[in-house]
Coordinates of C-alpha atoms in Angstrom, one line a residue:
Chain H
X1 CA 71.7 101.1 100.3
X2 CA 73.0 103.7 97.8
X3 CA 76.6 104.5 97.7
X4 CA 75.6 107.8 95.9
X5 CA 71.9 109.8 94.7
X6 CA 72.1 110.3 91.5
X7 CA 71.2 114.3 90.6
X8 CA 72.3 114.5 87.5
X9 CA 68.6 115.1 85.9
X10 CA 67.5 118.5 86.4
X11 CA 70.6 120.9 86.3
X12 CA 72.5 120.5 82.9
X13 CA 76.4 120.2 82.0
X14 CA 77.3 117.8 84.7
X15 CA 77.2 120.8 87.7
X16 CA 75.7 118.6 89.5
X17 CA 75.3 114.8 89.2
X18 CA 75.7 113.0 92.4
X19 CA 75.4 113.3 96.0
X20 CA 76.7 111.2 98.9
X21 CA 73.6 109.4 101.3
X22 CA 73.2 112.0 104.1
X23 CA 73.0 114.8 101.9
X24 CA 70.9 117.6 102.8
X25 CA 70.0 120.2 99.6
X26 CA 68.2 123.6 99.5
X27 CA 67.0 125.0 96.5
X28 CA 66.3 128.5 96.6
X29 CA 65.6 131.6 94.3
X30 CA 62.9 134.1 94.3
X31 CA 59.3 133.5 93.1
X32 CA 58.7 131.8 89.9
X33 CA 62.5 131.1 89.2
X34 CA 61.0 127.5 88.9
X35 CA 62.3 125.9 92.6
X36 CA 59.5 123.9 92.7
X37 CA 59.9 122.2 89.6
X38 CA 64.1 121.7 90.1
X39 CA 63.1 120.1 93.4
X40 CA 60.6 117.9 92.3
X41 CA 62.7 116.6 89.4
X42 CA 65.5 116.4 92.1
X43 CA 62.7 114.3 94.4
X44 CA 62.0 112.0 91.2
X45 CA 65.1 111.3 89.6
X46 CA 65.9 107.9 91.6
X47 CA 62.4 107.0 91.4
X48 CA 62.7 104.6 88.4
X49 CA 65.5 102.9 90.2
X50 CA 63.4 102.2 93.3
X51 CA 64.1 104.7 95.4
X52 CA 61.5 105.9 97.9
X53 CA 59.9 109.3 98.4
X54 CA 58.6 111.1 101.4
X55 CA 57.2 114.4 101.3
X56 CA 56.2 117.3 103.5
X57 CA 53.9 119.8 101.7
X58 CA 52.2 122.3 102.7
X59 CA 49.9 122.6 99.8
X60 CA 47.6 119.4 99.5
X61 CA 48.7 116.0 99.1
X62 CA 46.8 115.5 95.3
X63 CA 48.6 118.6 93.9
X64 CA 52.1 117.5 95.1
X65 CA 51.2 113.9 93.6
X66 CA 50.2 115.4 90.2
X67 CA 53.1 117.5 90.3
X68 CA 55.7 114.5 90.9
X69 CA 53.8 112.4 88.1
X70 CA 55.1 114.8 85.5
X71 CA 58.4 113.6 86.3
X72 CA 57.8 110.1 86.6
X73 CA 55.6 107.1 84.6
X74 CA 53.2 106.3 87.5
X75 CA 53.5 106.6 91.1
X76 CA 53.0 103.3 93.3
X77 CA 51.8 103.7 96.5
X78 CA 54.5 101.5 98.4
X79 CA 56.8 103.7 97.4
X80 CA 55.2 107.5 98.0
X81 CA 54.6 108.9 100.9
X82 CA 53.2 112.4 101.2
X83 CA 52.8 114.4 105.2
X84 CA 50.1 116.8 103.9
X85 CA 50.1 119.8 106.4
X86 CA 47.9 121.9 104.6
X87 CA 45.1 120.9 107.1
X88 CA 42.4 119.8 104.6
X89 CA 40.8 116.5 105.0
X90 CA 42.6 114.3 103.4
X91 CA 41.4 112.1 100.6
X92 CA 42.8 108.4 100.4
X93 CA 45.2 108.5 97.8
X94 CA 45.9 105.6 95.3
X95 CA 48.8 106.5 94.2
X96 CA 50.5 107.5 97.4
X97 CA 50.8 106.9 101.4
X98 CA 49.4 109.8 103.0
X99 CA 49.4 111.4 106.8
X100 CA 47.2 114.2 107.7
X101 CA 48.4 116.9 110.0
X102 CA 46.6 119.8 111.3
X103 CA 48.8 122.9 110.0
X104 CA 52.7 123.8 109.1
X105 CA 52.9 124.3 112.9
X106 CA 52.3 121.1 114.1
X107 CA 56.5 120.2 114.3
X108 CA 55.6 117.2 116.7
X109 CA 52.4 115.8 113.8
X110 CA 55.0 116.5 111.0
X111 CA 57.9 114.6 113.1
X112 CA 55.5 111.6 113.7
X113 CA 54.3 111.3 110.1
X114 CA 57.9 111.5 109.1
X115 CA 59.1 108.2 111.8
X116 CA 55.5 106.6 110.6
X117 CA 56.3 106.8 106.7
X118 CA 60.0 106.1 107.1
X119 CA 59.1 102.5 109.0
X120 CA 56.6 101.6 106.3
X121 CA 59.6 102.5 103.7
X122 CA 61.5 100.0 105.6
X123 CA 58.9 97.2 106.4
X124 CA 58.7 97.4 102.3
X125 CA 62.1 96.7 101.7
X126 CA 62.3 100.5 100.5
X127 CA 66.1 101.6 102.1
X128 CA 66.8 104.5 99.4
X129 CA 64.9 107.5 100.2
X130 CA 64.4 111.4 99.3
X131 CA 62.9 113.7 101.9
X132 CA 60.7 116.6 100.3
X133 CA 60.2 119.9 102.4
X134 CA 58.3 121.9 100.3
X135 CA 58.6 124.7 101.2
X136 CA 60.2 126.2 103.9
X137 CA 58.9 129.5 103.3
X138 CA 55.4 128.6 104.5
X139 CA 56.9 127.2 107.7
X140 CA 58.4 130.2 108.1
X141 CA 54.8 131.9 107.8
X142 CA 53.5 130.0 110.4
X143 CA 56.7 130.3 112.9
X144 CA 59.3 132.1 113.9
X145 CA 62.5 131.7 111.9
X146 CA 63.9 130.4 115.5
X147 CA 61.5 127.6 115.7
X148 CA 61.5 126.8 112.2
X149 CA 65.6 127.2 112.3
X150 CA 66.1 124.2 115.2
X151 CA 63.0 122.1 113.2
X152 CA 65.2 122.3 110.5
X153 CA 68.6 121.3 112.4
X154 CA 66.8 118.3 114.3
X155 CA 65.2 117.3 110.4
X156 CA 68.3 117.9 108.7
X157 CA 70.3 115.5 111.6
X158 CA 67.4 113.1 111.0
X159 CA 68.5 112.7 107.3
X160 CA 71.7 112.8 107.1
X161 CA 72.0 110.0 110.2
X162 CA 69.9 107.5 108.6
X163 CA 71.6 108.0 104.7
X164 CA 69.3 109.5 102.9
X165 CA 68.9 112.8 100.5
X166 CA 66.9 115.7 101.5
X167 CA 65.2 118.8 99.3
X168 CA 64.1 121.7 100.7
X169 CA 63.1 124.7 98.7
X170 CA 63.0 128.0 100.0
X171 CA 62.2 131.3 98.3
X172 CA 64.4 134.0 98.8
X173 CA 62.5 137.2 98.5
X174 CA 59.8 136.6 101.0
X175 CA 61.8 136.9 103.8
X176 CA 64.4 139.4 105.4
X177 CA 67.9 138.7 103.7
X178 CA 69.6 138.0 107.1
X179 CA 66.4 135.1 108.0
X180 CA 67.3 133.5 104.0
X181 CA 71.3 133.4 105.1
X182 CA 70.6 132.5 108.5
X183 CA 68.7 129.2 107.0
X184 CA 70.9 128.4 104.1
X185 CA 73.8 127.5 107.1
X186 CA 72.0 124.2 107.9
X187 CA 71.9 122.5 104.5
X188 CA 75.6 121.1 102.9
X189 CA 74.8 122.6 99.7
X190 CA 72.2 125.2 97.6
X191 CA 70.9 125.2 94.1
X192 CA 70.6 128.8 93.9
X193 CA 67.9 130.3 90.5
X194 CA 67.6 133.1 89.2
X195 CA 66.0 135.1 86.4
X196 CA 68.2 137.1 83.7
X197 CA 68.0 140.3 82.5
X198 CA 67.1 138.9 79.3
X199 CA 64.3 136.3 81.3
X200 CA 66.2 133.3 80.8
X201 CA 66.2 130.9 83.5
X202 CA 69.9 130.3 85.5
X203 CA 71.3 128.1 88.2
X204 CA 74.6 128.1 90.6
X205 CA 75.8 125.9 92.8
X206 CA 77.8 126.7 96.0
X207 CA 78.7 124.2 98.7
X208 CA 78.8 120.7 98.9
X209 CA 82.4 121.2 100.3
X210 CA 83.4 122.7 96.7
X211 CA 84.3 126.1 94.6
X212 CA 81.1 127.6 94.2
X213 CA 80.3 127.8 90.5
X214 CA 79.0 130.9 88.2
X215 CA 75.5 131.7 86.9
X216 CA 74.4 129.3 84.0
X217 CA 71.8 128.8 82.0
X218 CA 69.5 125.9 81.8
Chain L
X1 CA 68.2 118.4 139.8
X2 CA 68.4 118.1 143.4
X3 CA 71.6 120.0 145.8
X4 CA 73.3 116.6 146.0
X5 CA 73.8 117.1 142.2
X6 CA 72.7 113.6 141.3
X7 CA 70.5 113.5 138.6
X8 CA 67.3 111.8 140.2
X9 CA 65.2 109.0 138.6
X10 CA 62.0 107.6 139.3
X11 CA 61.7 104.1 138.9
X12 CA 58.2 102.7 138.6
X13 CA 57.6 99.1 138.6
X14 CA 55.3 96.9 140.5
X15 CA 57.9 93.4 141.0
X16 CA 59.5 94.7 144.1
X17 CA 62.8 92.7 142.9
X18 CA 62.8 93.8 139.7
X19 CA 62.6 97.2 140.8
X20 CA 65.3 96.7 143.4
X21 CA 67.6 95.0 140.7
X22 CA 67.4 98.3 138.5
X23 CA 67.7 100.6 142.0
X24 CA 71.2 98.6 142.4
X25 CA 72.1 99.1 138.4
X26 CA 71.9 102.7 139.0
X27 CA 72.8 103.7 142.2
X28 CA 75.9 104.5 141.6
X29 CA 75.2 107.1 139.4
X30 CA 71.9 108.7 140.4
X31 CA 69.4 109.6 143.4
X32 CA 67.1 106.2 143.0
X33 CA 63.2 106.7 144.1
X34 CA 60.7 103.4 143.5
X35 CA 57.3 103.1 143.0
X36 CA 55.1 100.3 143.1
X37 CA 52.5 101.1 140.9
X38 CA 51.0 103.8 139.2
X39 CA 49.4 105.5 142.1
X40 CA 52.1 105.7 144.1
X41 CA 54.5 106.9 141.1
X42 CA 52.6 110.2 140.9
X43 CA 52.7 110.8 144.7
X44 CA 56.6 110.1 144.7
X45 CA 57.4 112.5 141.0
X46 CA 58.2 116.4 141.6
X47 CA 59.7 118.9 139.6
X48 CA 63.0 117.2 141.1
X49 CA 63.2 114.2 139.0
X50 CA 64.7 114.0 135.8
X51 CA 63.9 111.0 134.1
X52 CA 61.3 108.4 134.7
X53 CA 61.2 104.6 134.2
X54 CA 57.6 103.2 134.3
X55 CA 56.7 100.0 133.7
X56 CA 54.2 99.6 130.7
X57 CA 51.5 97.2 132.7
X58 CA 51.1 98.2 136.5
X59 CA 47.9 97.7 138.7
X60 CA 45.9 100.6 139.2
X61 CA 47.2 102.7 136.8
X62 CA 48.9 101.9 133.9
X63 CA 51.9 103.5 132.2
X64 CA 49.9 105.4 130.1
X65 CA 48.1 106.7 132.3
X66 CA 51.0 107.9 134.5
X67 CA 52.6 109.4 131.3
X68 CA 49.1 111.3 130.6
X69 CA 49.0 112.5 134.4
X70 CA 52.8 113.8 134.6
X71 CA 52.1 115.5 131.0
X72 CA 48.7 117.3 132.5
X73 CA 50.6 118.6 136.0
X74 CA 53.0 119.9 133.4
X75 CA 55.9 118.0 134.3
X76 CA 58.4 117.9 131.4
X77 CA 61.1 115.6 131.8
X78 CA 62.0 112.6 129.7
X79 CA 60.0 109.4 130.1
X80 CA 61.0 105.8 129.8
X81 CA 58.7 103.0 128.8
X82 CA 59.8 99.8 130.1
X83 CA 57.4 97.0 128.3
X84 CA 57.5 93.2 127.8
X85 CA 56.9 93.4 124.2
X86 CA 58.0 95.0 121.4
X87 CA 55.7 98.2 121.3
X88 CA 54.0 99.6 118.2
X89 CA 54.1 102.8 116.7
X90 CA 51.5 103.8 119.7
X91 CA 54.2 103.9 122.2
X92 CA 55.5 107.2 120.0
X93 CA 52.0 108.7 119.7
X94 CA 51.5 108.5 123.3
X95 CA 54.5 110.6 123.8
X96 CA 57.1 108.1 125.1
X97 CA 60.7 109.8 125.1
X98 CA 62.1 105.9 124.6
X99 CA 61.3 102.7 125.2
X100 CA 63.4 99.6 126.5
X101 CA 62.1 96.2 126.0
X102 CA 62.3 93.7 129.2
X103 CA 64.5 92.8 130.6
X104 CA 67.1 95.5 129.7
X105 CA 70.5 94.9 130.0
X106 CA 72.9 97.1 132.5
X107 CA 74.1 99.3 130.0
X108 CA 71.2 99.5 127.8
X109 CA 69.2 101.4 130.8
X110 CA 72.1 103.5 131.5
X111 CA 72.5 104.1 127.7
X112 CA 69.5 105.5 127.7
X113 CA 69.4 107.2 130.3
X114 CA 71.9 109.3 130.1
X115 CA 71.1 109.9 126.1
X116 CA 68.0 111.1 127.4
X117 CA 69.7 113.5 130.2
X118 CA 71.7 114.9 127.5
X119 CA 69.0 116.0 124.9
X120 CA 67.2 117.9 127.7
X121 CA 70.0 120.1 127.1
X122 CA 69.8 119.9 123.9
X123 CA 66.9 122.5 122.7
X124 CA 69.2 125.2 125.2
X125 CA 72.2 124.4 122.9
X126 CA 70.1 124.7 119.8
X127 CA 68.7 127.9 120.9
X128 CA 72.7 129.2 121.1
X129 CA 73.8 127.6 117.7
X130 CA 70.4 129.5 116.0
X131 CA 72.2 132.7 118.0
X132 CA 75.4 132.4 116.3
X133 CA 74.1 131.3 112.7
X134 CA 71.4 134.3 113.2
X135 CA 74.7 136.3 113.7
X136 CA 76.7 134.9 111.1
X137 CA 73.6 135.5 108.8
X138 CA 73.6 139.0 109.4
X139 CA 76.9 139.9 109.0
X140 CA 76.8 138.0 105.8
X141 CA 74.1 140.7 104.6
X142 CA 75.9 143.5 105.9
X143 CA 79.8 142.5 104.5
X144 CA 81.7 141.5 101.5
X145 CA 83.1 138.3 101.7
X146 CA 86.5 140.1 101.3
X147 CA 85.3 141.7 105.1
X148 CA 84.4 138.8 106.3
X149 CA 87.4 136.8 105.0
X150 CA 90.0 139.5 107.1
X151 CA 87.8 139.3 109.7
X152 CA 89.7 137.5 112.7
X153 CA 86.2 138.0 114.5
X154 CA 84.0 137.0 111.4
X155 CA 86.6 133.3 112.3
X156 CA 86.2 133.3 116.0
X157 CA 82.4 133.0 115.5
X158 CA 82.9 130.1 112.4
X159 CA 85.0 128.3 115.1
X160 CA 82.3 129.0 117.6
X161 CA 79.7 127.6 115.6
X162 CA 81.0 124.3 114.7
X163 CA 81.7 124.0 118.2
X164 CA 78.0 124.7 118.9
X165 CA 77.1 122.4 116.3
X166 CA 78.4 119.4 117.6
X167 CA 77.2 120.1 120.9
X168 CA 73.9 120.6 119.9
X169 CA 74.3 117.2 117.7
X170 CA 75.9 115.3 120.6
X171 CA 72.7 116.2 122.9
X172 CA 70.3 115.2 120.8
X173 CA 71.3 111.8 120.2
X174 CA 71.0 109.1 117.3
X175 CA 68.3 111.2 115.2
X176 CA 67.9 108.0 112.9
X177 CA 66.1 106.4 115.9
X178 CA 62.1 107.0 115.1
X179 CA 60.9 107.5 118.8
X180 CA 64.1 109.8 119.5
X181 CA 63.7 111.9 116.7
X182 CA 59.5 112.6 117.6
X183 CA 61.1 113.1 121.3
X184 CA 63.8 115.7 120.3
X185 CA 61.4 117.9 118.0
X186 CA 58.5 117.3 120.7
X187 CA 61.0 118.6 123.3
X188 CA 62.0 121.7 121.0
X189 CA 58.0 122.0 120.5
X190 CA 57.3 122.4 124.7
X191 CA 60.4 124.5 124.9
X192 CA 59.1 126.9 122.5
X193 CA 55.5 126.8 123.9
X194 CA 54.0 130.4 123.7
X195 CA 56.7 131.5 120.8
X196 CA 54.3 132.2 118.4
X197 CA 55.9 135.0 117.4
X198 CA 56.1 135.7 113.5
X199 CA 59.9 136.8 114.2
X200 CA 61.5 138.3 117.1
X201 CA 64.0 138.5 115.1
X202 CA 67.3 139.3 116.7
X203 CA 68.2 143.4 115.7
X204 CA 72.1 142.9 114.1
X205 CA 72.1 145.7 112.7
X206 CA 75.5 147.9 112.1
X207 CA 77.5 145.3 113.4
X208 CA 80.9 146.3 113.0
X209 CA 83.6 143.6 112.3
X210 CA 85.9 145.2 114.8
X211 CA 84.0 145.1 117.8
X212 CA 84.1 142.2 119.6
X213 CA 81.5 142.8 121.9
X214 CA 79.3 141.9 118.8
X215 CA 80.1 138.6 119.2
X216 CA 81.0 137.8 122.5
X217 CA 77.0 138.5 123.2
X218 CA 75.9 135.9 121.1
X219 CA 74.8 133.6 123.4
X220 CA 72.9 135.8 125.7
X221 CA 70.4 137.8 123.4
X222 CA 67.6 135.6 123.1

């Protein structure tokens, strides 16, 4: 088992380079402030040192697989596994474990992919592992922000009891302000983005039990 | 629960001494009621009993089956598969709450048990905590942090909530278990059954820090 999850890839100067097993990490900003791509890196970064993934998306299984093979030399099935909500029919992948479920609203689907994924992780000898939720915004299309809210609590629990990292990424400016603080309360920490003035790309950090910091560049 | 306040279980199991052994483990603690077999196990369970025991392999009907009828009359409480082997992922599919392998030790079955009394509490708890973060949210809108920071109010509600929190965490148990962690987010699934509403959101608005009232209603505005 890890003692620490190494994070120090995708946010520069050392911000951010470590996290203790159990963590649970949103990263949120509104559209195109590039969430996706800081949480997949975030996903990938212990991949190379055997670490397991395990995704929820609620785009396609394939596009979420392409997506984390930017960030990594080739992905072995053994140790991907991808819940694919989107409710197409999904294609055997080779590169990843895959479990179908019907829609973003199918919690009890999404729970049993999860348990089914995480006990071929361990029959494999796979005990590091990230959780993907990508992205919380579309569960919140599909549900109320109460349901997704205690999802979320019992998912969070779920992580942080059996010692692994979890990524979530949530964009703020789809939902009411209140709904976006209301969620950020469950995780221990946020990666929050932004957009200058000037359209450069920026990042702060506030939680993880520590001064918040200020807006930086990438 | 039934007016002598003892949670009732219903224990179904088709060796009579077997099923008397596990009447005398529990006795003490709850209202014990025994079936024989499937059949008779859906004669004997009402809206009254709070956690069931069933055997995996019964004549007549086997514990599958019972678990599909009790699910179908719309009976919610937790069930317990009691089976001679190890089960297989299926056991969680079929909707299972928990499993104990036979033959369970003592403490094991009341263990589980009362685990399982506590997390059908636990979606009622979670339902408060999401009150007071919702709360908490909104005021964090609608304040500075300076407000908030003077705010003996804006404190009684952080205190409140980590109280919540760990409440809601005790009920639901050992989340890294794979069949308790399907059970707890099936429960909060049932619980919400008809809540397909794209936010009811909860109306904070012009909350002022100063009036208690704000808070104190937290818990009884869903």
């Amino acid at each position: 088992m890890n003692d620490t999850y190494d994070v120090s890839g995708p946010l520069p100067g050392g911000v951010l380079d470590e996290l203790p097993p159990g963590t649970n990490v949103a990263v949120i900003g509104p559209t195109m402030s590039g969430k996706r791509d800081v949480a997949l890196q975030l996903l990938a970064t212990g991949y190379e040192t055997d670490e397991g993934i395990l995704c929820i998306t609620t785009d396609s299984a394939v596009t979420i697989c392409n997506e984390l093979e930017r960030h990594v030399d080739a992905l072995d099935r053994g140790r991907v596994g991808i819940i694919d909500t989107s409710g197409n029919d999904g294609q055997e992948l080779l590169n990843a474990m895959t479990e179908n479920v019907s829609s973003p609203s199918d919690l009890t689907g999404i729970s049993i992919g999860a348990a089914k994924l995480s006990q071929q992780f361990k029959s494999r000898g796979v005990t590091d592992l990230r959780y993907g939720l990508i992205s919380i915004s579309t569960l919140l299309q599909y549900m109320s922000s109460k349901k997704v809210f205690k999802f979320l609590h019992v998912y969070t629990k779920r992580i942080s009891s059996t010692g692994a990292l979890g990524i979530y990424t949530l964009n703020t400016d789809s939902h009411d302000p209140q709904v976006v603080n209301t969620m950020i309360g469950l995780f221990d920490g946020i990666v929050e983005l932004r957009e200058s003035e000037t359209g450069e790309s920026e990042f702060r950090v506030r939680g993880f039990g520590r001064k918040p910091t200020s807006w930086e560049r990438f | 629960m039934t007016d002598h306040d003892k949670p009732v279980i219903l224990v179904a199991e088709d060796e009579r001494s077997v099923a008397e052994g596990y009447e005398l483990w529990l006795g003490g603690q709850y209202e014990v009621r025994l079936a024989y077999d499937g059949r008779e196990a859906l004669e004997t369970i009402d809206d009254s009993v709070d956690v069931v025991l069933l055997d995996r392999m019964m004549p007549k009907l086997s514990g599958e089956q019972v678990l599909g009828v009790i699910r179908e009359r719309g009976i919610d409480c937790p069930v317990v598969m009691v089976t001679a082997v190890e089960p297989d992922f299926d056991v969680i599919e079929m909707g299972f709450d928990a499993y104990i392998t036979k033959p369970p030790e003592r403490q094991e079955l009341l263990d589980t048990i009362e685990q399982l009394l506590d997390r059908t509490t636990a979606s009622d708890t979670l339902q408060e905590y999401h009150s007071l973060m919702a709360r908490k949210g909104a005021l964090q809108t609608q304040k500075t942090e300076e407000e908030l920071a003077g705010s003996n109010a804006y404190q009684n509600l952080l205190e409140r909530i980590e109280t919540k929190r760990a409440a809601a965490d005790e009920n639901l148990g050992d989340m890294g278990s794979d069949i308790g962690f399907v059970s707890a987010i099936r429960d909060l699934e049932d619980d919400d059954f008809g809540d397909t509403g794209l936010d009811a959101a909860d109306d904070f608005d012009d909350i002022e820090l100063d009036d208690e009232s704000a808070f104190d209603e937290a818990e009884d505005d869903e």
